[in-house]
């Protein structure tokens, strides 16, 4: 994990889900912890999300790179993840969205953060959209 992510994660946890810097004022920041597809290690990533009713929606943009982010591959191997949202932590299950719902949810992310339009324009791959549903205890 890089130092930037480590700092965001530490600040998020210390301040009830609020951070400064690049994400200052960002209400839609979440930490997800996945299980490494190859390593089996628990790995935490800070991401922005789109609220969608009871679900949160993640976009595997990888900043517009031509490959999917590692956390996406981890979720493909094991759809269960830990979600930290504000001061709340829960277990979620990932669902990979396709078709018109994929496009609609991606457009909603662009409305929240216009840079996601650039990410899509910068890559030839279809950027995955993942909905996370809270699992009942």
C-alpha atoms as a printed R data frame, in Angstrom:
    type eleno elety resid chain resno       x       y       z
1   ATOM     1    CA   UNK     A     1   0.000   0.000   0.000
2   ATOM     2    CA   UNK     A     2   1.313   3.438  -0.776
3   ATOM     3    CA   UNK     A     3   1.881   6.172   1.807
4   ATOM     4    CA   UNK     A     4  -0.956   8.311   0.408
5   ATOM     5    CA   UNK     A     5  -3.541   5.563   1.007
6   ATOM     6    CA   UNK     A     6  -2.067   4.764   4.423
7   ATOM     7    CA   UNK     A     7  -2.456   8.407   5.470
8   ATOM     8    CA   UNK     A     8  -6.025   8.641   4.145
9   ATOM     9    CA   UNK     A     9  -6.987   5.423   5.974
10  ATOM    10    CA   UNK     A    10  -5.446   6.604   9.260
11  ATOM    11    CA   UNK     A    11  -7.111  10.025   8.994
12  ATOM    12    CA   UNK     A    12 -10.473   8.460   8.066
13  ATOM    13    CA   UNK     A    13 -10.386   6.177  11.107
14  ATOM    14    CA   UNK     A    14  -9.189   8.913  13.458
15  ATOM    15    CA   UNK     A    15 -11.855  11.418  12.363
16  ATOM    16    CA   UNK     A    16 -15.027   9.352  11.978
17  ATOM    17    CA   UNK     A    17 -14.799   9.102   8.212
18  ATOM    18    CA   UNK     A    18 -13.691  12.660   7.475
19  ATOM    19    CA   UNK     A    19 -10.402  13.499   5.804
20  ATOM    20    CA   UNK     A    20  -8.638  16.565   4.434
21  ATOM    21    CA   UNK     A    21  -6.398  17.066   1.447
22  ATOM    22    CA   UNK     A    22  -7.629  15.673  -1.861
23  ATOM    23    CA   UNK     A    23 -10.797  14.293  -0.258
24  ATOM    24    CA   UNK     A    24 -11.627  17.283   1.976
25  ATOM    25    CA   UNK     A    25 -15.377  17.824   2.072
26  ATOM    26    CA   UNK     A    26 -15.996  14.539   0.246
27  ATOM    27    CA   UNK     A    27 -19.059  12.982   1.854
28  ATOM    28    CA   UNK     A    28 -18.873   9.802  -0.222
29  ATOM    29    CA   UNK     A    29 -15.645   8.303   1.037
30  ATOM    30    CA   UNK     A    30 -15.523   4.688   2.203
31  ATOM    31    CA   UNK     A    31 -12.870   2.208   3.242
32  ATOM    32    CA   UNK     A    32 -13.195  -1.293   1.866
33  ATOM    33    CA   UNK     A    33 -11.188  -4.252   3.072
34  ATOM    34    CA   UNK     A    34 -10.929  -7.180   0.699
35  ATOM    35    CA   UNK     A    35  -9.107 -10.486   0.844
36  ATOM    36    CA   UNK     A    36  -6.184 -10.701  -1.564
37  ATOM    37    CA   UNK     A    37  -7.023 -13.041  -4.464
38  ATOM    38    CA   UNK     A    38  -3.486 -14.443  -4.480
39  ATOM    39    CA   UNK     A    39  -2.029 -13.507  -1.086
40  ATOM    40    CA   UNK     A    40  -5.062 -14.132   1.117
41  ATOM    41    CA   UNK     A    41  -4.079 -10.985   3.081
42  ATOM    42    CA   UNK     A    42  -6.681  -8.419   4.167
43  ATOM    43    CA   UNK     A    43  -6.138  -5.207   2.181
44  ATOM    44    CA   UNK     A    44  -7.834  -1.845   2.819
45  ATOM    45    CA   UNK     A    45  -8.452   0.816   0.161
46  ATOM    46    CA   UNK     A    46 -10.081   4.250   0.409
47  ATOM    47    CA   UNK     A    47 -12.603   4.823  -2.389
48  ATOM    48    CA   UNK     A    48 -15.364   7.213  -3.338
49  ATOM    49    CA   UNK     A    49 -18.821   5.735  -3.809
50  ATOM    50    CA   UNK     A    50 -22.250   6.503  -5.199
51  ATOM    51    CA   UNK     A    51 -25.092   6.035  -2.710
52  ATOM    52    CA   UNK     A    52 -27.864   3.877  -4.174
53  ATOM    53    CA   UNK     A    53 -30.620   3.226  -1.660
54  ATOM    54    CA   UNK     A    54 -29.355   0.572   0.741
55  ATOM    55    CA   UNK     A    55 -26.309  -0.095  -1.467
56  ATOM    56    CA   UNK     A    56 -23.075   1.728  -2.065
57  ATOM    57    CA   UNK     A    57 -21.676   1.648  -5.593
58  ATOM    58    CA   UNK     A    58 -17.958   1.448  -6.330
59  ATOM    59    CA   UNK     A    59 -16.305   2.241  -9.642
60  ATOM    60    CA   UNK     A    60 -13.145   0.271 -10.520
61  ATOM    61    CA   UNK     A    61 -11.649   3.137 -12.534
62  ATOM    62    CA   UNK     A    62  -8.039   2.760 -11.382
63  ATOM    63    CA   UNK     A    63  -7.636   6.410 -12.370
64  ATOM    64    CA   UNK     A    64  -8.323   5.582 -16.007
65  ATOM    65    CA   UNK     A    65  -5.492   3.028 -16.251
66  ATOM    66    CA   UNK     A    66  -5.792   0.191 -18.756
67  ATOM    67    CA   UNK     A    67  -6.017  -2.471 -16.039
68  ATOM    68    CA   UNK     A    68  -8.456  -3.092 -13.231
69  ATOM    69    CA   UNK     A    69  -7.380  -2.162  -9.693
70  ATOM    70    CA   UNK     A    70  -6.214  -4.974  -7.406
71  ATOM    71    CA   UNK     A    71  -9.255  -4.614  -5.147
72  ATOM    72    CA   UNK     A    72 -11.503  -5.456  -8.117
73  ATOM    73    CA   UNK     A    73  -9.658  -8.747  -8.685
74  ATOM    74    CA   UNK     A    74  -9.921  -9.452  -4.953
75  ATOM    75    CA   UNK     A    75 -13.714  -8.997  -5.096
76  ATOM    76    CA   UNK     A    76 -13.951 -11.233  -8.155
77  ATOM    77    CA   UNK     A    77 -12.267 -13.997  -6.133
78  ATOM    78    CA   UNK     A    78 -14.236 -13.341  -2.920
79  ATOM    79    CA   UNK     A    79 -17.327 -11.106  -3.029
80  ATOM    80    CA   UNK     A    80 -17.389 -10.577   0.739
81  ATOM    81    CA   UNK     A    81 -15.740  -7.412   2.046
82  ATOM    82    CA   UNK     A    82 -15.631  -5.163   5.087
83  ATOM    83    CA   UNK     A    83 -17.049  -1.664   4.653
84  ATOM    84    CA   UNK     A    84 -16.156   1.305   6.863
85  ATOM    85    CA   UNK     A    85 -18.595   4.143   6.307
86  ATOM    86    CA   UNK     A    86 -18.201   7.067   8.690
87  ATOM    87    CA   UNK     A    87 -18.006   5.480  12.135
88  ATOM    88    CA   UNK     A    88 -19.858   2.312  11.084
89  ATOM    89    CA   UNK     A    89 -18.250  -0.973  10.034
90  ATOM    90    CA   UNK     A    90 -20.164  -3.825   8.410
91  ATOM    91    CA   UNK     A    91 -19.790  -6.842   6.140
92  ATOM    92    CA   UNK     A    92 -20.902  -6.376   2.566
93  ATOM    93    CA   UNK     A    93 -21.312  -8.502  -0.529
94  ATOM    94    CA   UNK     A    94 -20.238  -7.295  -3.969
95  ATOM    95    CA   UNK     A    95 -22.416  -7.577  -7.059
96  ATOM    96    CA   UNK     A    96 -20.941  -6.828 -10.480
97  ATOM    97    CA   UNK     A    97 -23.312  -4.582 -12.429
98  ATOM    98    CA   UNK     A    98 -23.733  -4.783 -16.212
99  ATOM    99    CA   UNK     A    99 -25.979  -3.392 -18.917
100 ATOM   100    CA   UNK     A   100 -28.102  -0.253 -18.579
101 ATOM   101    CA   UNK     A   101 -27.768  -0.219 -14.774
102 ATOM   102    CA   UNK     A   102 -23.956  -0.120 -15.152
103 ATOM   103    CA   UNK     A   103 -24.211   2.902 -17.439
104 ATOM   104    CA   UNK     A   104 -26.720   4.716 -15.223
105 ATOM   105    CA   UNK     A   105 -24.652   4.228 -12.072
106 ATOM   106    CA   UNK     A   106 -21.455   5.309 -13.833
107 ATOM   107    CA   UNK     A   107 -23.196   8.487 -14.979
108 ATOM   108    CA   UNK     A   108 -24.263   9.149 -11.379
109 ATOM   109    CA   UNK     A   109 -20.599   8.920 -10.336
110 ATOM   110    CA   UNK     A   110 -19.685  11.461 -13.034
111 ATOM   111    CA   UNK     A   111 -22.316  13.811 -11.576
112 ATOM   112    CA   UNK     A   112 -20.622  13.507  -8.170
113 ATOM   113    CA   UNK     A   113 -17.058  13.628  -9.498
114 ATOM   114    CA   UNK     A   114 -16.684  14.762 -13.133
115 ATOM   115    CA   UNK     A   115 -13.116  13.366 -13.304
116 ATOM   116    CA   UNK     A   116 -14.686   9.908 -13.778
117 ATOM   117    CA   UNK     A   117 -15.638  10.962 -17.335
118 ATOM   118    CA   UNK     A   118 -11.914  11.492 -18.017
119 ATOM   119    CA   UNK     A   119 -11.072   8.095 -16.524
120 ATOM   120    CA   UNK     A   120 -13.524   6.448 -18.920
121 ATOM   121    CA   UNK     A   121 -12.155   8.407 -21.890
122 ATOM   122    CA   UNK     A   122  -8.554   7.468 -21.016
123 ATOM   123    CA   UNK     A   123  -8.989   3.697 -21.226
124 ATOM   124    CA   UNK     A   124 -10.218   1.181 -23.758
125 ATOM   125    CA   UNK     A   125 -11.582  -1.166 -21.083
126 ATOM   126    CA   UNK     A   126 -15.107  -1.041 -19.729
127 ATOM   127    CA   UNK     A   127 -14.707   0.245 -16.190
128 ATOM   128    CA   UNK     A   128 -16.468  -2.124 -13.792
129 ATOM   129    CA   UNK     A   129 -19.288  -0.974 -11.530
130 ATOM   130    CA   UNK     A   130 -19.781  -2.869  -8.290
131 ATOM   131    CA   UNK     A   131 -22.755  -2.548  -5.941
132 ATOM   132    CA   UNK     A   132 -22.175  -3.504  -2.311
133 ATOM   133    CA   UNK     A   133 -25.076  -4.710  -0.208
134 ATOM   134    CA   UNK     A   134 -24.945  -4.948   3.563
135 ATOM   135    CA   UNK     A   135 -25.104  -8.522   4.829
136 ATOM   136    CA   UNK     A   136 -27.500  -9.261   7.679
137 ATOM   137    CA   UNK     A   137 -25.918 -10.316  10.945
